[in-house]
Coordinates of C-alpha atoms and ligand atoms in Angstrom, one line a residue:
M1 CA 84.1 125.5 -48.3
N2 CA 87.0 123.4 -48.9
K3 CA 88.9 123.8 -45.7
L4 CA 88.8 120.8 -43.4
S5 CA 89.5 120.7 -39.6
V6 CA 89.6 118.2 -36.9
L7 CA 88.0 118.5 -33.8
T8 CA 89.1 116.5 -30.7
V9 CA 86.2 114.8 -28.9
P10 CA 87.4 113.5 -25.4
A11 CA 85.6 110.2 -24.1
F12 CA 85.8 107.9 -21.5
N13 CA 89.0 108.1 -19.3
D14 CA 91.6 108.7 -22.2
N15 CA 89.9 108.2 -25.5
Y16 CA 89.9 110.6 -28.4
L17 CA 87.2 110.6 -30.9
W18 CA 87.8 112.8 -34.0
L19 CA 85.3 114.7 -36.2
I20 CA 86.6 115.9 -39.4
H21 CA 84.5 118.6 -40.8
N22 CA 84.2 121.6 -43.1
G23 CA 82.3 123.7 -41.0
T24 CA 78.8 122.1 -42.3
Y25 CA 79.4 118.2 -42.4
A26 CA 81.4 116.0 -40.4
V27 CA 83.0 112.5 -40.3
A28 CA 83.3 110.7 -37.1
V29 CA 86.3 108.6 -36.6
D30 CA 85.9 105.7 -33.9
P31 CA 82.7 107.1 -32.0
G32 CA 83.1 104.8 -29.1
D33 CA 80.6 106.9 -27.3
A34 CA 77.6 108.6 -29.1
G35 CA 76.8 111.3 -26.3
P36 CA 80.1 113.4 -26.9
I37 CA 79.8 113.1 -30.5
M38 CA 76.2 114.2 -30.5
A39 CA 77.0 117.1 -28.5
A40 CA 80.0 118.2 -30.5
L41 CA 77.6 118.0 -33.7
D42 CA 75.3 120.1 -31.9
A43 CA 77.8 122.7 -30.5
H44 CA 79.4 123.2 -33.8
K45 CA 76.0 122.8 -35.9
L46 CA 77.3 120.1 -38.0
S47 CA 75.8 117.2 -39.8
L48 CA 77.2 113.6 -39.8
A49 CA 78.1 112.5 -43.2
A50 CA 79.7 109.2 -42.5
I51 CA 81.6 107.1 -39.8
L52 CA 85.1 105.7 -40.2
L53 CA 85.9 102.8 -37.9
T54 CA 89.5 101.5 -37.5
H55 CA 88.9 98.2 -35.3
H56 CA 86.2 96.4 -33.4
H57 CA 86.9 97.3 -29.7
A58 CA 84.0 98.9 -27.9
D59 CA 85.8 102.0 -27.0
H60 CA 86.0 102.5 -30.8
V61 CA 82.6 101.5 -32.1
G62 CA 80.2 101.4 -29.3
G63 CA 78.6 104.7 -30.2
V64 CA 77.5 103.7 -33.8
E65 CA 74.3 102.0 -33.2
K66 CA 72.9 104.9 -31.2
L67 CA 74.4 107.4 -34.0
L68 CA 72.6 105.3 -36.5
Q69 CA 69.3 105.4 -34.6
H70 CA 69.6 109.1 -34.1
I71 CA 70.6 109.9 -37.8
N72 CA 69.2 107.2 -40.2
T73 CA 65.9 107.9 -41.9
A74 CA 63.8 106.2 -44.6
D75 CA 65.7 108.4 -47.2
F76 CA 69.1 108.4 -45.7
Q77 CA 71.3 105.8 -44.6
L78 CA 74.6 106.9 -43.0
P79 CA 77.6 105.1 -44.3
V80 CA 79.6 103.3 -41.9
Y81 CA 83.3 102.3 -43.1
G82 CA 85.1 99.8 -41.2
P83 CA 87.6 96.8 -41.7
R84 CA 86.6 94.1 -44.0
S85 CA 88.0 91.2 -42.0
E86 CA 86.2 92.3 -38.5
N87 CA 82.6 91.8 -37.9
I88 CA 81.4 94.9 -36.9
A89 CA 77.6 95.7 -36.5
G90 CA 76.5 98.5 -38.7
V91 CA 79.4 98.7 -41.2
T92 CA 77.8 99.3 -44.8
D93 CA 81.4 99.6 -46.6
P94 CA 84.0 97.1 -45.8
L95 CA 87.5 98.2 -46.4
S96 CA 91.0 96.8 -46.8
E97 CA 94.4 98.0 -48.0
G98 CA 94.2 99.7 -51.3
D99 CA 90.6 101.0 -51.0
E100 CA 89.9 104.4 -51.0
V101 CA 87.1 106.3 -49.1
H102 CA 85.4 109.4 -50.8
I103 CA 83.3 111.7 -48.8
A104 CA 81.7 114.0 -51.0
Q105 CA 79.9 116.6 -48.6
L106 CA 83.3 117.6 -47.1
P107 CA 85.1 116.7 -49.7
L108 CA 87.5 114.3 -48.1
T109 CA 89.6 111.3 -49.7
C110 CA 91.3 108.7 -47.5
R111 CA 93.6 105.8 -48.2
V112 CA 93.1 102.4 -46.4
I113 CA 96.2 100.9 -44.8
D114 CA 96.1 97.4 -43.2
V115 CA 97.7 97.5 -39.8
P116 CA 97.1 94.2 -38.2
G117 CA 98.7 93.6 -34.6
H118 CA 96.5 95.0 -32.0
T119 CA 93.5 93.5 -33.8
S120 CA 93.8 90.9 -36.7
G121 CA 92.0 93.2 -39.2
H122 CA 92.8 96.8 -38.0
I123 CA 93.0 99.5 -40.5
A124 CA 94.2 103.2 -40.6
Y125 CA 93.0 106.0 -42.7
M126 CA 95.4 108.1 -44.4
A127 CA 94.2 111.4 -45.9
P128 CA 97.0 112.4 -48.2
E129 CA 95.9 115.8 -49.2
Q130 CA 95.6 117.0 -45.7
N131 CA 98.6 114.6 -44.4
W132 CA 96.4 113.3 -41.7
L133 CA 96.7 109.8 -40.3
F134 CA 94.0 108.3 -38.4
C135 CA 95.6 105.0 -37.0
G136 CA 93.3 104.1 -34.0
D137 CA 95.2 101.9 -31.4
T138 CA 98.0 100.9 -33.8
L139 CA 100.8 103.8 -33.4
F140 CA 100.4 105.8 -30.4
A141 CA 102.1 109.2 -29.3
G142 CA 105.3 107.7 -27.8
G143 CA 104.0 104.1 -28.0
C144 CA 102.0 101.4 -29.9
G145 CA 98.9 99.3 -29.4
R146 CA 99.0 96.1 -27.2
L147 CA 99.1 92.7 -29.4
F148 CA 95.8 91.5 -28.7
E149 CA 95.2 89.4 -31.7
G150 CA 98.3 89.8 -33.8
T151 CA 102.1 88.9 -33.9
P152 CA 104.9 91.1 -33.2
A153 CA 106.0 90.4 -36.9
Q154 CA 102.6 91.8 -37.9
M155 CA 103.0 94.8 -35.7
V156 CA 106.4 95.6 -37.0
S157 CA 105.2 95.4 -40.5
S158 CA 102.1 97.5 -39.7
L159 CA 104.3 100.1 -38.0
G160 CA 106.8 100.2 -40.8
K161 CA 104.1 101.3 -43.2
L162 CA 103.0 104.2 -41.0
S163 CA 106.6 105.3 -40.2
A164 CA 107.2 105.2 -44.1
L165 CA 104.5 108.2 -44.5
P166 CA 105.8 111.6 -44.8
D167 CA 107.5 113.0 -41.8
S168 CA 104.9 116.1 -41.7
T169 CA 102.1 113.6 -41.2
L170 CA 99.9 114.4 -38.4
V171 CA 99.1 111.4 -36.1
Y172 CA 95.4 111.0 -34.7
C173 CA 95.7 108.2 -32.4
A174 CA 92.8 107.2 -30.3
H175 CA 94.2 107.5 -26.7
E176 CA 96.0 110.1 -24.4
Y177 CA 98.4 107.5 -23.3
T178 CA 101.6 109.9 -24.0
L179 CA 103.2 110.6 -20.8
G180 CA 103.2 107.0 -19.7
N181 CA 104.4 106.1 -23.1
L182 CA 107.3 108.4 -22.8
R183 CA 108.3 107.3 -19.5
F184 CA 108.9 103.9 -20.7
A185 CA 110.6 105.3 -23.8
L186 CA 113.2 107.0 -21.5
A187 CA 113.8 103.7 -19.7
A188 CA 114.5 102.0 -23.1
E189 CA 116.8 104.8 -24.7
P190 CA 118.0 107.0 -21.8
G191 CA 120.6 108.7 -23.9
N192 CA 118.0 110.0 -26.5
L193 CA 118.1 114.0 -26.4
A194 CA 115.0 114.5 -28.7
L195 CA 113.0 112.3 -26.4
Q196 CA 114.1 114.0 -23.2
E197 CA 113.0 117.4 -24.9
R198 CA 109.8 116.0 -25.8
I199 CA 109.0 114.9 -22.4
V200 CA 109.3 118.3 -21.2
T201 CA 107.2 119.6 -23.9
E202 CA 104.4 117.1 -23.4
Q203 CA 104.4 117.5 -19.7
E204 CA 103.7 121.1 -20.3
K205 CA 100.7 120.4 -22.7
R206 CA 99.1 117.7 -20.0
A207 CA 99.8 120.4 -17.0
K208 CA 97.6 122.8 -18.8
N209 CA 95.1 119.9 -19.7
L210 CA 95.9 120.1 -23.4
P211 CA 96.0 117.0 -25.8
T212 CA 99.4 115.8 -26.8
V213 CA 97.8 114.4 -30.0
P214 CA 98.1 114.9 -32.9
S215 CA 101.8 114.2 -33.0
T216 CA 103.8 113.9 -36.3
I217 CA 105.6 111.0 -38.0
A218 CA 109.0 112.8 -37.7
L219 CA 108.4 113.1 -33.9
E220 CA 107.5 109.4 -33.5
K221 CA 110.5 108.3 -35.7
A222 CA 112.9 110.4 -33.4
T223 CA 111.3 109.3 -30.0
N224 CA 109.1 106.4 -30.2
P225 CA 110.9 103.1 -29.2
F226 CA 108.5 100.9 -31.2
L227 CA 109.5 102.8 -34.3
R228 CA 113.2 102.7 -33.0
H229 CA 113.8 99.0 -32.2
R230 CA 116.6 98.7 -34.7
E231 CA 118.7 101.6 -33.2
P232 CA 121.7 100.6 -31.7
S233 CA 121.0 102.6 -28.5
I234 CA 117.9 100.5 -27.7
L235 CA 119.4 97.2 -28.8
E236 CA 122.4 97.8 -26.5
G237 CA 120.0 98.1 -23.4
L238 CA 117.9 95.2 -24.5
L239 CA 121.0 92.9 -24.9
E240 CA 122.6 94.2 -21.7
S241 CA 119.6 93.5 -19.4
G242 CA 119.2 89.9 -21.3
R243 CA 115.8 90.7 -22.7
I244 CA 117.2 89.7 -26.2
R245 CA 120.3 87.5 -27.1
T246 CA 120.6 88.8 -30.8
S247 CA 119.6 92.1 -32.7
E248 CA 117.0 90.3 -34.7
P249 CA 114.4 93.1 -35.4
V250 CA 111.3 91.0 -34.6
A251 CA 112.7 89.7 -31.6
A252 CA 113.8 93.4 -30.4
F253 CA 110.4 94.6 -30.9
A254 CA 108.7 91.7 -29.2
A255 CA 111.1 92.3 -26.2
L256 CA 110.1 96.0 -26.1
R257 CA 106.3 95.3 -26.2
E258 CA 106.8 92.7 -23.5
W259 CA 108.7 95.1 -21.2
K260 CA 106.1 97.8 -21.8
N261 CA 103.5 95.3 -20.7
Q262 CA 105.1 94.8 -17.3
F263 CA 106.5 98.3 -17.0
K264 CA 105.1 100.2 -14.1
Ligands
ZN1 ZN1 91.6 98.6 -29.3

């Protein structure tokens, strides 16, 4: 059985935990809460083969200890992959850019990309065969993560790596923040027709309680202001409102991020 699928596991208010599986074995991405993961494993009769972590925040790693208690035995230790430069309890396989993860049971191969900014050691996992990106709190549908530990220049570089992935890449981010992000995107770029269309489409999904995630790299490049901070249509607004004085890309990105932090 080679065909892999991704199960959406909602948790807390607006988190998405992900289970990549082949019908028998599963890999959990950012299991912030063990309960919903164990319920999904039971419901779909899946055995957990590994855990992938993107960064150290509690809503991404909070379920690891309980999952290990539940699954580890004298003969089997669940591999836990995570960022090399973040000190996360339970990680057995620390990773940084250039490393590859191989999960034999599925089988699944992921490339590791360093994406500092939201946290200083944040990593993302790209499954090239499937064109799936698991990017934690770095790139969101219509937005990006707050800069808790990194600098605007780091985040610009990190988002640049993700936007260089194939257009058809499915973007599995970790939160349902999309409608709020797109409201801000429209303020930043009111004339963007693709953005206006996307807002209608995503509102329809949310009205039916459907997730707006995954999105695609193509859609993010067309509508996400944090990937579009070099576009004249965004720069003009930032210049006119006095948020920036020059069109320097990192300054424009920083001004967008700061504006979004205050945006109601
Ligand atoms: Zn986070």
